[in-house]
Amino acid sequence: MTLIKSISGIRGTIGGNPGDNLTPIDAVKFAAAYGIWLKDYSKKGKLKVVIGRDARLSGEMIQNLVVSTLVGLGIDVIDLDLSTTPTVEIAVPLEKADGGIILTASHNPKQWNALKLLNEKGEFLNAEQGAKILEIAEKEDFAFSEVDDLGSITRNDSYIDIHIDEVLDLSLVDADTIRKAKFKVVVDGVNSTGGIAIPKLLQELGVEVVKLYCDPTGHFPHNPEPLKEHLGDICKLVVEEKADFGIVVDPDVDRLAFIDNKGEMFGEEYTLVACADYVLGKTKGNTVSNLSSSRALRDITEKHGGTYEASAVGEVNVVTKMKANKAIIGGEGNGGIIYPESHYGRDSLVGTALFLMLMAEKGGTVADLRASYPSYFMSKKKIQLTPGLDVDAILKAMAEKYKDEELSTIDGVKIDFPENWVHLRKSNTEPIIRIYTEAKSQQEADGLADRIIGEIKEVAGL
């Protein structure tokens, strides 16, 4: 199935049959469901929604369909055209809009696209709201506006610049400090909108930029997920250019990865660790990441005298816990930085600026910085189960087996051992249990995962 309907929006592959793929009919249906939900939710006469998209090939088509559907519902649209996920998120409250839609399939390959839905704060909808929109779409319970009541379209392509200004105005970002460091940085924008936003930000900060795949054509030159196996070109170019480091973002610019001066991965998990290290060094406070993120954030937070807490996986869950715990920085281990002084959304522009400040003040190389942090290694495996097996009962049995350890059951089962941890999560779409582990060596992380897989098989009678 290549049309995935979830509480956080709808995503799928372009082409094919309605209901099976993300066709024009599906795009219109879900845009209409969001518009109908928003009318009921906001209880206002005239609504305004911000729309922006990444550079993927289907973006303009999907954008035209979504914009026209909202206009047909009598909703005014602020069209940012090519943009980034965090840019749309900050635009919603700045425009005093009632919601927002980002047209992006994030790190998925070019044949995918998606509608990501925002509330009036520019934050992702919660599970209850998402479920309501799915219900409206299923029933096709739409009533469109008459001709005198149609919405209007206002185009505004200045928001990436506004976003950059917002980053430069953050209290812990000092452009002069960064300029004095005279950094040289290679940027891989995966031929999407990060290729516009990140070089512009760096130039404003006096950084010498070497561009790689920064032309927003939507023809991704490699798999757009910023993982080591996809990033050979930038790793090589950082060394050839004698650059201080490299920056990689995904197509919608909410995930951020660094390449050190030796052309090695800094590690996506360590993007948040480094940014938190800088922020906590300036401001006392707490942090949050999800249960599958590195323990290194906890170590750094406690070193600075703060408290670390883990949320269920998913950005909306991280944000909810951050608000509850008054966390001053948080995010996800996939390179997503959430810095509330800016906004409650993962933002690679904010992360880049904080990282540059850390490097400018600390001096030394990015490789030295990475070596200074606690070193952890992760293993990510899965176990395929026979259909019909009760996955919840298996997870419950594993929780019971390890009840004397530090245990969390808010999202699957997370077992924190003194030297390592394991997180077991079930898939919502297939009979699979995902097994994430982290330890002080790769061998230990893989060994722990294999041991737990053996125990699950025993419990399941496989």
C-alpha positions as a LaTeX table, in Angstrom:
\begin{tabular}{lrrr}
\hline
Residue & $x$ (\AA) & $y$ (\AA) & $z$ (\AA) \\
\hline
Met1 & 0.00 & 0.00 & 0.00 \\
Thr2 & 1.51 & 3.32 & $-1.03$ \\
Leu3 & $-1.13$ & 5.66 & 0.39 \\
Ile4 & $-0.55$ & 6.00 & 4.11 \\
Lys5 & $-3.25$ & 7.78 & 6.09 \\
Ser6 & $-2.18$ & 8.63 & 9.61 \\
Ile7 & $-3.01$ & 11.09 & 12.36 \\
Ser8 & $-0.10$ & 13.30 & 11.23 \\
Gly9 & $-1.37$ & 13.66 & 7.65 \\
Ile10 & $-1.46$ & 11.70 & 4.42 \\
Arg11 & 1.46 & 10.55 & 2.27 \\
Gly12 & 1.82 & 8.39 & $-0.75$ \\
Thr13 & 3.33 & 7.85 & $-4.17$ \\
Ile14 & 2.25 & 9.92 & $-7.15$ \\
Gly15 & 0.17 & 8.26 & $-9.88$ \\
Gly16 & $-1.95$ & 5.12 & $-9.92$ \\
Asn17 & $-5.44$ & 4.63 & $-8.57$ \\
Pro18 & $-7.31$ & 6.86 & $-6.09$ \\
Gly19 & $-7.27$ & 5.39 & $-2.58$ \\
Asp20 & $-4.14$ & 3.35 & $-3.34$ \\
Asn21 & $-1.74$ & 6.21 & $-4.15$ \\
Leu22 & $-1.55$ & 9.97 & $-3.66$ \\
Thr23 & $-3.59$ & 10.96 & $-6.72$ \\
Pro24 & $-5.09$ & 14.41 & $-7.42$ \\
Ile25 & $-8.41$ & 13.08 & $-6.09$ \\
Asp26 & $-6.80$ & 12.04 & $-2.77$ \\
Ala27 & $-4.99$ & 15.41 & $-2.45$ \\
Val28 & $-8.28$ & 17.28 & $-2.94$ \\
Lys29 & $-10.17$ & 15.00 & $-0.55$ \\
Phe30 & $-7.69$ & 15.40 & 2.31 \\
Ala31 & $-7.24$ & 19.14 & 1.77 \\
Ala32 & $-11.04$ & 19.47 & 1.91 \\
Ala33 & $-11.22$ & 17.35 & 5.08 \\
Tyr34 & $-8.59$ & 19.59 & 6.73 \\
Gly35 & $-10.47$ & 22.74 & 5.66 \\
Ile36 & $-13.81$ & 21.42 & 7.00 \\
Trp37 & $-12.15$ & 20.37 & 10.27 \\
Leu38 & $-10.45$ & 23.78 & 10.59 \\
Lys39 & $-13.75$ & 25.63 & 10.16 \\
Asp40 & $-15.28$ & 23.63 & 13.00 \\
Tyr41 & $-12.14$ & 23.84 & 15.17 \\
Ser42 & $-11.54$ & 27.59 & 14.86 \\
Lys43 & $-15.21$ & 28.66 & 15.01 \\
Lys44 & $-14.38$ & 31.74 & 12.91 \\
Gly45 & $-16.16$ & 33.20 & 9.91 \\
Lys46 & $-13.19$ & 33.79 & 7.60 \\
Leu47 & $-10.12$ & 31.55 & 7.79 \\
Lys48 & $-6.55$ & 31.92 & 6.56 \\
Val49 & $-4.12$ & 29.04 & 5.88 \\
Val50 & $-0.41$ & 29.16 & 5.00 \\
Ile51 & 0.82 & 26.73 & 2.31 \\
Gly52 & 4.45 & 25.93 & 1.40 \\
Arg53 & 6.24 & 23.08 & $-0.36$ \\
Asp54 & 9.60 & 21.45 & $-0.84$ \\
Ala55 & 11.08 & 21.20 & $-4.35$ \\
Arg56 & 9.96 & 17.68 & $-5.23$ \\
Leu57 & 8.71 & 17.17 & $-8.80$ \\
Ser58 & 5.02 & 16.75 & $-7.90$ \\
Gly59 & 5.04 & 19.76 & $-5.56$ \\
Glu60 & 3.55 & 22.35 & $-7.89$ \\
Met61 & 0.74 & 20.02 & $-9.01$ \\
Ile62 & $-0.20$ & 19.06 & $-5.43$ \\
Gln63 & 0.11 & 22.70 & $-4.32$ \\
Asn64 & $-2.32$ & 23.89 & $-7.04$ \\
Leu65 & $-4.84$ & 21.20 & $-6.05$ \\
Val66 & $-4.61$ & 21.94 & $-2.32$ \\
Val67 & $-4.73$ & 25.74 & $-2.73$ \\
Ser68 & $-7.74$ & 25.58 & $-5.07$ \\
Thr69 & $-9.58$ & 23.22 & $-2.72$ \\
Leu70 & $-9.14$ & 25.58 & 0.23 \\
Val71 & $-10.23$ & 28.54 & $-1.90$ \\
Gly72 & $-13.31$ & 26.50 & $-2.85$ \\
Leu73 & $-14.09$ & 26.17 & 0.87 \\
Gly74 & $-13.96$ & 29.96 & 1.27 \\
Ile75 & $-10.54$ & 29.90 & 2.97 \\
Asp76 & $-7.92$ & 32.55 & 2.18 \\
Val77 & $-4.49$ & 31.13 & 1.33 \\
Ile78 & $-1.03$ & 32.61 & 1.92 \\
Asp79 & 1.05 & 30.77 & $-0.69$ \\
Leu80 & 4.77 & 30.64 & 0.20 \\
Asp81 & 5.53 & 28.44 & $-2.84$ \\
Leu82 & 9.05 & 26.89 & $-2.40$ \\
Ser83 & 9.67 & 26.83 & 1.34 \\
Thr84 & 10.76 & 24.59 & 4.22 \\
Thr85 & 8.78 & 22.84 & 6.93 \\
Pro86 & 10.12 & 25.12 & 9.72 \\
Thr87 & 9.55 & 28.22 & 7.55 \\
Val88 & 5.86 & 27.38 & 7.15 \\
Glu89 & 5.68 & 26.68 & 10.90 \\
Ile90 & 6.97 & 30.15 & 11.81 \\
Ala91 & 4.86 & 31.83 & 9.09 \\
Val92 & 1.54 & 30.60 & 10.53 \\
Pro93 & 1.63 & 32.70 & 13.75 \\
Leu94 & 3.41 & 35.62 & 12.02 \\
Glu95 & 0.56 & 35.75 & 9.49 \\
Lys96 & $-2.02$ & 35.29 & 12.29 \\
Ala97 & $-3.26$ & 32.36 & 10.22 \\
Asp98 & $-5.60$ & 29.63 & 11.44 \\
Gly99 & $-3.47$ & 26.74 & 10.19 \\
Gly100 & $-0.92$ & 25.58 & 7.67 \\
Ile101 & $-0.16$ & 22.77 & 5.24 \\
Ile102 & 3.35 & 21.72 & 4.21 \\
Leu103 & 3.55 & 19.73 & 0.99 \\
Thr104 & 6.50 & 17.42 & 1.52 \\
Ala105 & 7.24 & 13.75 & 1.98 \\
Ser106 & 10.25 & 14.71 & 4.11 \\
His107 & 13.09 & 12.21 & 3.54 \\
Asn108 & 11.09 & 9.91 & 1.23 \\
Pro109 & 12.30 & 9.45 & $-2.39$ \\
Lys110 & 11.06 & 11.69 & $-5.24$ \\
Gln111 & 7.97 & 9.62 & $-6.19$ \\
Trp112 & 6.43 & 10.42 & $-2.78$ \\
Asn113 & 4.58 & 13.49 & $-1.58$ \\
Ala114 & 2.47 & 14.31 & 1.48 \\
Leu115 & 0.27 & 16.83 & 3.25 \\
Lys116 & 1.59 & 17.75 & 6.72 \\
Leu117 & $-1.04$ & 19.60 & 8.72 \\
Leu118 & $-0.53$ & 22.44 & 11.24 \\
Asn119 & $-2.71$ & 24.24 & 13.78 \\
Glu120 & $-2.91$ & 28.00 & 14.45 \\
Lys121 & 0.38 & 27.92 & 16.40 \\
Gly122 & 2.23 & 26.40 & 13.44 \\
Glu123 & 2.51 & 23.09 & 15.30 \\
Phe124 & 1.50 & 19.59 & 14.19 \\
Leu125 & $-1.99$ & 18.43 & 15.07 \\
Asn126 & $-2.51$ & 16.00 & 17.92 \\
Ala127 & $-3.77$ & 12.43 & 17.50 \\
Glu128 & $-7.41$ & 13.30 & 18.22 \\
Gln129 & $-7.45$ & 16.12 & 15.64 \\
Gly130 & $-5.73$ & 13.96 & 13.03 \\
Ala131 & $-8.23$ & 11.16 & 13.58 \\
Lys132 & $-11.13$ & 13.60 & 13.11 \\
Ile133 & $-9.74$ & 14.73 & 9.73 \\
Leu134 & $-9.40$ & 11.09 & 8.60 \\
Glu135 & $-13.03$ & 10.54 & 9.60 \\
Ile136 & $-14.23$ & 13.59 & 7.59 \\
Ala137 & $-12.22$ & 12.42 & 4.56 \\
Glu138 & $-13.65$ & 8.91 & 4.81 \\
Lys139 & $-17.25$ & 10.21 & 4.89 \\
Glu140 & $-16.51$ & 12.84 & 2.19 \\
Asp141 & $-18.68$ & 15.16 & 4.26 \\
Phe142 & $-17.82$ & 18.36 & 2.35 \\
Ala143 & $-19.80$ & 21.55 & 1.71 \\
Phe144 & $-18.07$ & 24.08 & $-0.57$ \\
Ser145 & $-18.62$ & 27.82 & $-0.74$ \\
Glu146 & $-20.80$ & 29.72 & $-3.18$ \\
Val147 & $-19.18$ & 31.96 & $-5.77$ \\
Asp148 & $-19.31$ & 35.20 & $-3.74$ \\
Asp149 & $-17.70$ & 33.49 & $-0.75$ \\
Leu150 & $-14.64$ & 31.88 & $-2.36$ \\
Gly151 & $-11.27$ & 32.41 & $-0.69$ \\
Ser152 & $-8.40$ & 34.50 & $-2.04$ \\
Ile153 & $-4.74$ & 33.68 & $-2.76$ \\
Thr154 & $-1.88$ & 35.92 & $-1.60$ \\
Arg155 & 1.60 & 34.93 & $-2.79$ \\
Asn156 & 4.51 & 35.70 & $-0.48$ \\
Asp157 & 7.95 & 34.37 & $-1.38$ \\
Ser158 & 9.86 & 36.37 & 1.25 \\
Tyr159 & 9.44 & 33.94 & 4.16 \\
Ile160 & 12.77 & 32.14 & 3.89 \\
Asp161 & 14.41 & 35.57 & 4.37 \\
Ile162 & 12.04 & 36.34 & 7.27 \\
His163 & 12.92 & 32.95 & 8.81 \\
Ile164 & 16.65 & 33.72 & 8.53 \\
Asp165 & 16.09 & 37.10 & 10.23 \\
Glu166 & 14.23 & 35.31 & 13.04 \\
Val167 & 17.21 & 32.96 & 13.51 \\
Leu168 & 19.68 & 35.88 & 13.56 \\
Asp169 & 17.55 & 37.59 & 16.24 \\
Leu170 & 17.76 & 34.63 & 18.67 \\
Ser171 & 19.37 & 35.64 & 21.98 \\
Leu172 & 22.06 & 32.92 & 21.79 \\
Val173 & 23.03 & 33.65 & 18.17 \\
Asp174 & 25.64 & 36.36 & 17.61 \\
Ala175 & 26.49 & 36.88 & 13.95 \\
Asp176 & 29.74 & 38.76 & 14.72 \\
Thr177 & 31.10 & 35.84 & 16.77 \\
Ile178 & 30.45 & 33.47 & 13.86 \\
Arg179 & 31.88 & 35.90 & 11.26 \\
Lys180 & 35.15 & 36.18 & 13.18 \\
Ala181 & 35.60 & 32.39 & 13.07 \\
Lys182 & 35.82 & 32.52 & 9.23 \\
Phe183 & 34.27 & 29.09 & 8.68 \\
Lys184 & 34.22 & 27.28 & 5.35 \\
Val185 & 31.30 & 24.88 & 5.02 \\
Val186 & 30.05 & 22.48 & 2.31 \\
Val187 & 26.24 & 22.26 & 1.98 \\
Asp188 & 24.32 & 19.33 & 0.46 \\
Gly189 & 20.77 & 20.60 & $-0.14$ \\
Val190 & 19.67 & 17.39 & $-1.96$ \\
Asn191 & 18.36 & 19.65 & $-4.80$ \\
Ser192 & 15.45 & 20.84 & $-2.64$ \\
Thr193 & 14.68 & 23.97 & $-0.64$ \\
Gly194 & 17.52 & 23.47 & 1.85 \\
Gly195 & 19.73 & 24.45 & $-1.08$ \\
Ile196 & 18.09 & 27.89 & $-0.94$ \\
Ala197 & 17.72 & 28.38 & 2.82 \\
Ile198 & 20.95 & 27.01 & 4.34 \\
Pro199 & 23.45 & 28.81 & 2.01 \\
Lys200 & 21.51 & 32.08 & 2.47 \\
Leu201 & 21.71 & 31.72 & 6.27 \\
Leu202 & 25.44 & 30.89 & 6.15 \\
Gln203 & 26.20 & 33.85 & 3.90 \\
Glu204 & 24.38 & 36.16 & 6.34 \\
Leu205 & 26.70 & 34.77 & 9.05 \\
Gly206 & 29.87 & 35.40 & 7.02 \\
Val207 & 30.51 & 31.72 & 6.31 \\
Glu208 & 32.22 & 30.72 & 3.05 \\
Val209 & 29.81 & 28.29 & 1.34 \\
Val210 & 30.64 & 25.47 & $-1.06$ \\
Lys211 & 27.35 & 24.33 & $-2.64$ \\
Leu212 & 26.65 & 20.70 & $-3.52$ \\
Tyr213 & 23.24 & 19.75 & $-4.93$ \\
Cys214 & 21.72 & 23.12 & $-3.99$ \\
Asp215 & 19.66 & 23.64 & $-7.16$ \\
Pro216 & 15.97 & 23.13 & $-6.16$ \\
Thr217 & 14.98 & 20.99 & $-9.16$ \\
Gly218 & 13.45 & 18.15 & $-7.15$ \\
His219 & 15.75 & 15.65 & $-8.88$ \\
Phe220 & 17.32 & 14.20 & $-5.73$ \\
Pro221 & 20.91 & 13.17 & $-6.57$ \\
His222 & 20.93 & 10.47 & $-3.88$ \\
Asn223 & 18.50 & 8.89 & $-1.42$ \\
Pro224 & 17.31 & 12.00 & 0.46 \\
Glu225 & 17.49 & 10.50 & 3.95 \\
Pro226 & 20.68 & 11.97 & 5.48 \\
Leu227 & 22.34 & 8.67 & 6.42 \\
Lys228 & 26.01 & 7.73 & 6.00 \\
Glu229 & 25.46 & 5.34 & 3.09 \\
His230 & 23.89 & 8.16 & 1.00 \\
Leu231 & 26.47 & 10.88 & 1.67 \\
Gly232 & 29.71 & 9.77 & 0.01 \\
Asp233 & 29.86 & 12.84 & $-2.25$ \\
Ile234 & 29.79 & 15.46 & 0.50 \\
Cys235 & 32.15 & 13.45 & 2.75 \\
Lys236 & 34.68 & 13.50 & $-0.10$ \\
Leu237 & 34.12 & 17.17 & $-0.96$ \\
Val238 & 34.61 & 18.39 & 2.65 \\
Val239 & 38.13 & 16.88 & 2.60 \\
Glu240 & 38.93 & 18.10 & $-0.93$ \\
Glu241 & 37.83 & 21.66 & $-0.10$ \\
Lys242 & 39.62 & 21.59 & 3.28 \\
Ala243 & 36.31 & 22.76 & 4.76 \\
Asp244 & 35.66 & 23.07 & 8.49 \\
Phe245 & 32.63 & 20.78 & 8.16 \\
Gly246 & 29.67 & 19.83 & 5.99 \\
Ile247 & 25.93 & 20.35 & 6.44 \\
Val248 & 23.29 & 17.97 & 5.07 \\
Val249 & 19.53 & 18.49 & 5.26 \\
Asp250 & 16.58 & 16.48 & 4.04 \\
Pro251 & 14.21 & 17.85 & 1.35 \\
Asp252 & 11.99 & 19.82 & 3.77 \\
Val253 & 14.86 & 21.00 & 6.01 \\
Asp254 & 13.74 & 19.71 & 9.42 \\
Arg255 & 16.54 & 17.11 & 9.74 \\
Leu256 & 20.16 & 18.20 & 10.10 \\
Ala257 & 23.35 & 16.16 & 9.86 \\
Phe258 & 26.98 & 17.30 & 10.01 \\
Ile259 & 30.12 & 15.91 & 8.36 \\
Asp260 & 33.32 & 16.55 & 10.35 \\
Asn261 & 36.54 & 18.04 & 8.93 \\
Lys262 & 37.88 & 14.54 & 8.21 \\
Gly263 & 34.89 & 13.69 & 6.01 \\
Glu264 & 33.30 & 11.43 & 8.66 \\
Met265 & 29.70 & 11.54 & 9.88 \\
Phe266 & 29.30 & 13.56 & 13.08 \\
Gly267 & 26.26 & 11.34 & 13.71 \\
Glu268 & 22.63 & 12.49 & 13.40 \\
Glu269 & 22.05 & 11.57 & 17.04 \\
Tyr270 & 24.79 & 14.01 & 18.01 \\
Thr271 & 23.30 & 17.03 & 16.18 \\
Leu272 & 20.90 & 17.51 & 19.12 \\
Val273 & 23.62 & 16.65 & 21.67 \\
Ala274 & 25.92 & 19.41 & 20.33 \\
Cys275 & 23.18 & 22.06 & 20.06 \\
Ala276 & 21.95 & 21.20 & 23.57 \\
Asp277 & 25.52 & 21.39 & 24.89 \\
Tyr278 & 25.76 & 24.97 & 23.60 \\
Val279 & 22.31 & 26.07 & 24.85 \\
Leu280 & 22.67 & 24.42 & 28.30 \\
Gly281 & 26.10 & 26.01 & 28.69 \\
Lys282 & 24.39 & 29.42 & 28.44 \\
Thr283 & 21.01 & 28.74 & 30.07 \\
Lys284 & 20.17 & 26.30 & 32.84 \\
Gly285 & 17.28 & 24.06 & 31.93 \\
Asn286 & 15.84 & 20.70 & 30.93 \\
Thr287 & 15.79 & 18.66 & 27.73 \\
Val288 & 13.52 & 16.14 & 26.02 \\
Ser289 & 14.04 & 13.65 & 23.20 \\
Asn290 & 12.14 & 10.51 & 22.25 \\
Leu291 & 12.62 & 7.04 & 23.71 \\
Ser292 & 14.62 & 5.87 & 20.67 \\
Ser293 & 17.17 & 8.71 & 20.85 \\
Ser294 & 20.71 & 8.52 & 22.21 \\
Arg295 & 21.50 & 8.45 & 25.92 \\
Ala296 & 24.23 & 11.01 & 25.16 \\
Leu297 & 21.63 & 13.83 & 25.48 \\
Arg298 & 20.82 & 12.69 & 29.02 \\
Asp299 & 24.54 & 12.64 & 29.88 \\
Ile300 & 25.13 & 16.17 & 28.52 \\
Thr301 & 21.97 & 17.53 & 30.21 \\
Glu302 & 22.97 & 16.11 & 33.60 \\
Lys303 & 26.53 & 17.42 & 33.17 \\
His304 & 25.01 & 20.91 & 32.88 \\
Gly305 & 22.77 & 20.37 & 35.93 \\
Gly306 & 19.50 & 19.88 & 34.02 \\
Thr307 & 16.94 & 17.08 & 33.88 \\
Tyr308 & 16.38 & 14.90 & 30.83 \\
Glu309 & 13.08 & 13.18 & 30.02 \\
Ala310 & 12.02 & 10.94 & 27.15 \\
Ser311 & 8.73 & 11.11 & 25.25 \\
Ala312 & 6.94 & 8.65 & 22.99 \\
Val313 & 8.30 & 8.65 & 19.43 \\
Gly314 & 6.87 & 11.40 & 17.19 \\
Glu315 & 7.45 & 15.14 & 17.04 \\
Val316 & 4.05 & 16.04 & 18.52 \\
Asn317 & 4.86 & 13.84 & 21.57 \\
Val318 & 8.27 & 15.47 & 22.02 \\
Val319 & 6.69 & 18.93 & 21.88 \\
Thr320 & 3.96 & 17.99 & 24.40 \\
Lys321 & 6.57 & 16.75 & 26.89 \\
Met322 & 8.83 & 19.76 & 26.27 \\
Lys323 & 5.96 & 22.10 & 27.16 \\
Ala324 & 5.06 & 20.06 & 30.26 \\
Asn325 & 8.68 & 19.99 & 31.49 \\
Lys326 & 9.57 & 23.53 & 30.36 \\
Ala327 & 12.47 & 22.09 & 28.34 \\
Ile328 & 14.68 & 24.77 & 26.79 \\
Ile329 & 15.80 & 22.52 & 23.93 \\
Gly330 & 14.76 & 19.12 & 22.64 \\
Gly331 & 14.12 & 17.12 & 19.53 \\
Glu332 & 14.65 & 13.75 & 17.96 \\
Gly333 & 17.73 & 11.66 & 17.31 \\
Asn334 & 17.23 & 11.95 & 13.55 \\
Gly335 & 18.85 & 15.38 & 13.55 \\
Gly336 & 15.70 & 17.30 & 14.51 \\
Ile337 & 16.34 & 20.36 & 16.73 \\
Ile338 & 13.39 & 21.95 & 18.57 \\
Tyr339 & 14.30 & 25.26 & 20.21 \\
Pro340 & 11.22 & 26.87 & 21.82 \\
Glu341 & 12.68 & 30.40 & 21.82 \\
Ser342 & 12.18 & 30.16 & 18.06 \\
His343 & 9.20 & 27.78 & 17.71 \\
Tyr344 & 8.02 & 24.28 & 18.64 \\
Gly345 & 9.14 & 22.51 & 15.46 \\
Arg346 & 12.26 & 20.76 & 14.17 \\
Asp347 & 14.36 & 23.41 & 12.45 \\
Ser348 & 17.67 & 22.91 & 10.61 \\
Leu349 & 18.27 & 26.67 & 10.29 \\
Val350 & 18.11 & 27.11 & 14.06 \\
Gly351 & 20.27 & 24.00 & 14.57 \\
Thr352 & 22.88 & 25.28 & 12.10 \\
Ala353 & 23.15 & 28.65 & 13.85 \\
Leu354 & 23.46 & 27.08 & 17.33 \\
Phe355 & 26.12 & 24.64 & 16.07 \\
Leu356 & 28.11 & 27.48 & 14.47 \\
Met357 & 28.00 & 29.38 & 17.79 \\
Leu358 & 29.26 & 26.32 & 19.66 \\
Met359 & 32.15 & 25.84 & 17.20 \\
Ala360 & 33.01 & 29.56 & 17.14 \\
Glu361 & 33.23 & 29.73 & 20.94 \\
Lys362 & 34.91 & 26.36 & 21.56 \\
Gly363 & 37.44 & 26.51 & 18.74 \\
Gly364 & 39.13 & 23.29 & 17.61 \\
Thr365 & 37.76 & 20.97 & 14.94 \\
Val366 & 34.38 & 19.29 & 14.54 \\
Ala367 & 36.15 & 15.90 & 14.86 \\
Asp368 & 37.60 & 17.04 & 18.23 \\
Leu369 & 34.14 & 18.16 & 19.37 \\
Arg370 & 32.59 & 14.78 & 18.50 \\
Ala371 & 35.40 & 12.96 & 20.35 \\
Ser372 & 34.63 & 15.03 & 23.48 \\
Tyr373 & 31.08 & 13.61 & 23.78 \\
Pro374 & 30.09 & 10.27 & 25.36 \\
Ser375 & 30.38 & 7.65 & 22.63 \\
Tyr376 & 27.38 & 5.41 & 22.01 \\
Phe377 & 26.53 & 3.02 & 19.20 \\
Met378 & 23.06 & 2.03 & 17.99 \\
Ser379 & 21.56 & $-1.06$ & 16.44 \\
Lys380 & 18.20 & $-0.95$ & 14.66 \\
Lys381 & 16.69 & $-4.35$ & 13.85 \\
Lys382 & 13.23 & $-5.83$ & 13.42 \\
Ile383 & 11.59 & $-9.20$ & 13.95 \\
Gln384 & 8.93 & $-10.42$ & 11.53 \\
Leu385 & 6.11 & $-12.22$ & 13.32 \\
Thr386 & 3.47 & $-14.54$ & 11.96 \\
Pro387 & 0.15 & $-12.77$ & 11.31 \\
Gly388 & $-2.30$ & $-13.52$ & 14.09 \\
Leu389 & 0.26 & $-13.33$ & 16.89 \\
Asp390 & $-0.75$ & $-10.96$ & 19.70 \\
Val391 & 2.07 & $-8.39$ & 19.54 \\
Asp392 & 0.73 & $-6.46$ & 22.56 \\
Ala393 & 0.81 & $-9.64$ & 24.66 \\
Ile394 & 4.42 & $-10.30$ & 23.60 \\
Leu395 & 5.46 & $-6.76$ & 24.58 \\
Lys396 & 3.60 & $-7.12$ & 27.90 \\
Ala397 & 5.47 & $-10.37$ & 28.60 \\
Met398 & 8.83 & $-8.64$ & 27.87 \\
Ala399 & 7.89 & $-5.78$ & 30.24 \\
Glu400 & 7.02 & $-8.31$ & 32.93 \\
Lys401 & 10.33 & $-10.15$ & 32.40 \\
Tyr402 & 12.29 & $-6.91$ & 32.97 \\
Lys403 & 10.02 & $-5.29$ & 35.56 \\
Asp404 & 12.92 & $-4.83$ & 38.00 \\
Glu405 & 14.85 & $-2.67$ & 35.50 \\
Glu406 & 14.17 & 1.01 & 34.72 \\
Leu407 & 11.14 & 0.58 & 32.45 \\
Ser408 & 8.90 & 2.76 & 30.28 \\
Thr409 & 5.74 & 1.53 & 28.56 \\
Ile410 & 4.45 & 4.85 & 27.15 \\
Asp411 & 5.46 & 3.75 & 23.63 \\
Gly412 & 6.12 & 0.04 & 23.33 \\
Val413 & 8.63 & $-1.15$ & 25.94 \\
Lys414 & 11.88 & 0.69 & 26.75 \\
Ile415 & 14.27 & $-1.08$ & 29.13 \\
Asp416 & 17.09 & 1.07 & 30.51 \\
Phe417 & 19.95 & $-1.09$ & 31.76 \\
Pro418 & 22.86 & 0.59 & 33.60 \\
Glu419 & 25.21 & 0.37 & 30.58 \\
Asn420 & 22.81 & 0.18 & 27.64 \\
Trp421 & 19.14 & 0.20 & 26.62 \\
Val422 & 16.63 & $-1.51$ & 24.35 \\
His423 & 13.40 & $-0.10$ & 22.92 \\
Leu424 & 10.75 & $-2.42$ & 21.48 \\
Arg425 & 8.00 & $-0.91$ & 19.30 \\
Lys426 & 5.33 & $-2.56$ & 17.21 \\
Ser427 & 4.53 & $-1.49$ & 13.67 \\
Asn428 & 1.02 & $-0.13$ & 13.12 \\
Thr429 & 0.81 & $-1.57$ & 9.62 \\
Glu430 & 2.43 & $-5.04$ & 9.72 \\
Pro431 & 3.25 & $-7.83$ & 12.22 \\
Ile432 & 6.71 & $-6.51$ & 13.08 \\
Ile433 & 8.45 & $-5.56$ & 16.33 \\
Arg434 & 11.21 & $-2.98$ & 15.86 \\
Ile435 & 14.19 & $-3.42$ & 18.20 \\
Tyr436 & 16.40 & $-0.39$ & 18.88 \\
Thr437 & 19.42 & $-0.77$ & 21.15 \\
Glu438 & 22.27 & 1.48 & 22.24 \\
Ala439 & 25.53 & 0.57 & 23.96 \\
Lys440 & 29.18 & 1.63 & 24.34 \\
Ser441 & 30.26 & $-0.41$ & 21.27 \\
Gln442 & 28.61 & $-1.55$ & 18.04 \\
Gln443 & 29.30 & $-5.17$ & 18.95 \\
Glu444 & 27.54 & $-4.75$ & 22.30 \\
Ala445 & 24.54 & $-2.96$ & 20.69 \\
Asp446 & 24.15 & $-5.69$ & 18.05 \\
Gly447 & 24.62 & $-8.41$ & 20.67 \\
Leu448 & 21.92 & $-6.92$ & 22.92 \\
Ala449 & 19.51 & $-6.70$ & 19.96 \\
Asp450 & 20.16 & $-10.34$ & 19.01 \\
Arg451 & 19.67 & $-11.47$ & 22.61 \\
Ile452 & 16.33 & $-9.65$ & 22.88 \\
Ile453 & 15.20 & $-11.05$ & 19.48 \\
Gly454 & 15.91 & $-14.56$ & 20.86 \\
Glu455 & 13.87 & $-13.81$ & 23.99 \\
Ile456 & 10.93 & $-12.45$ & 21.93 \\
Lys457 & 10.95 & $-15.59$ & 19.79 \\
Glu458 & 10.89 & $-17.70$ & 22.96 \\
Val459 & 7.96 & $-15.72$ & 24.41 \\
Ala460 & 6.10 & $-15.91$ & 21.07 \\
Gly461 & 6.80 & $-19.65$ & 20.75 \\
Leu462 & 8.60 & $-19.22$ & 17.42 \\
\hline
\end{tabular}
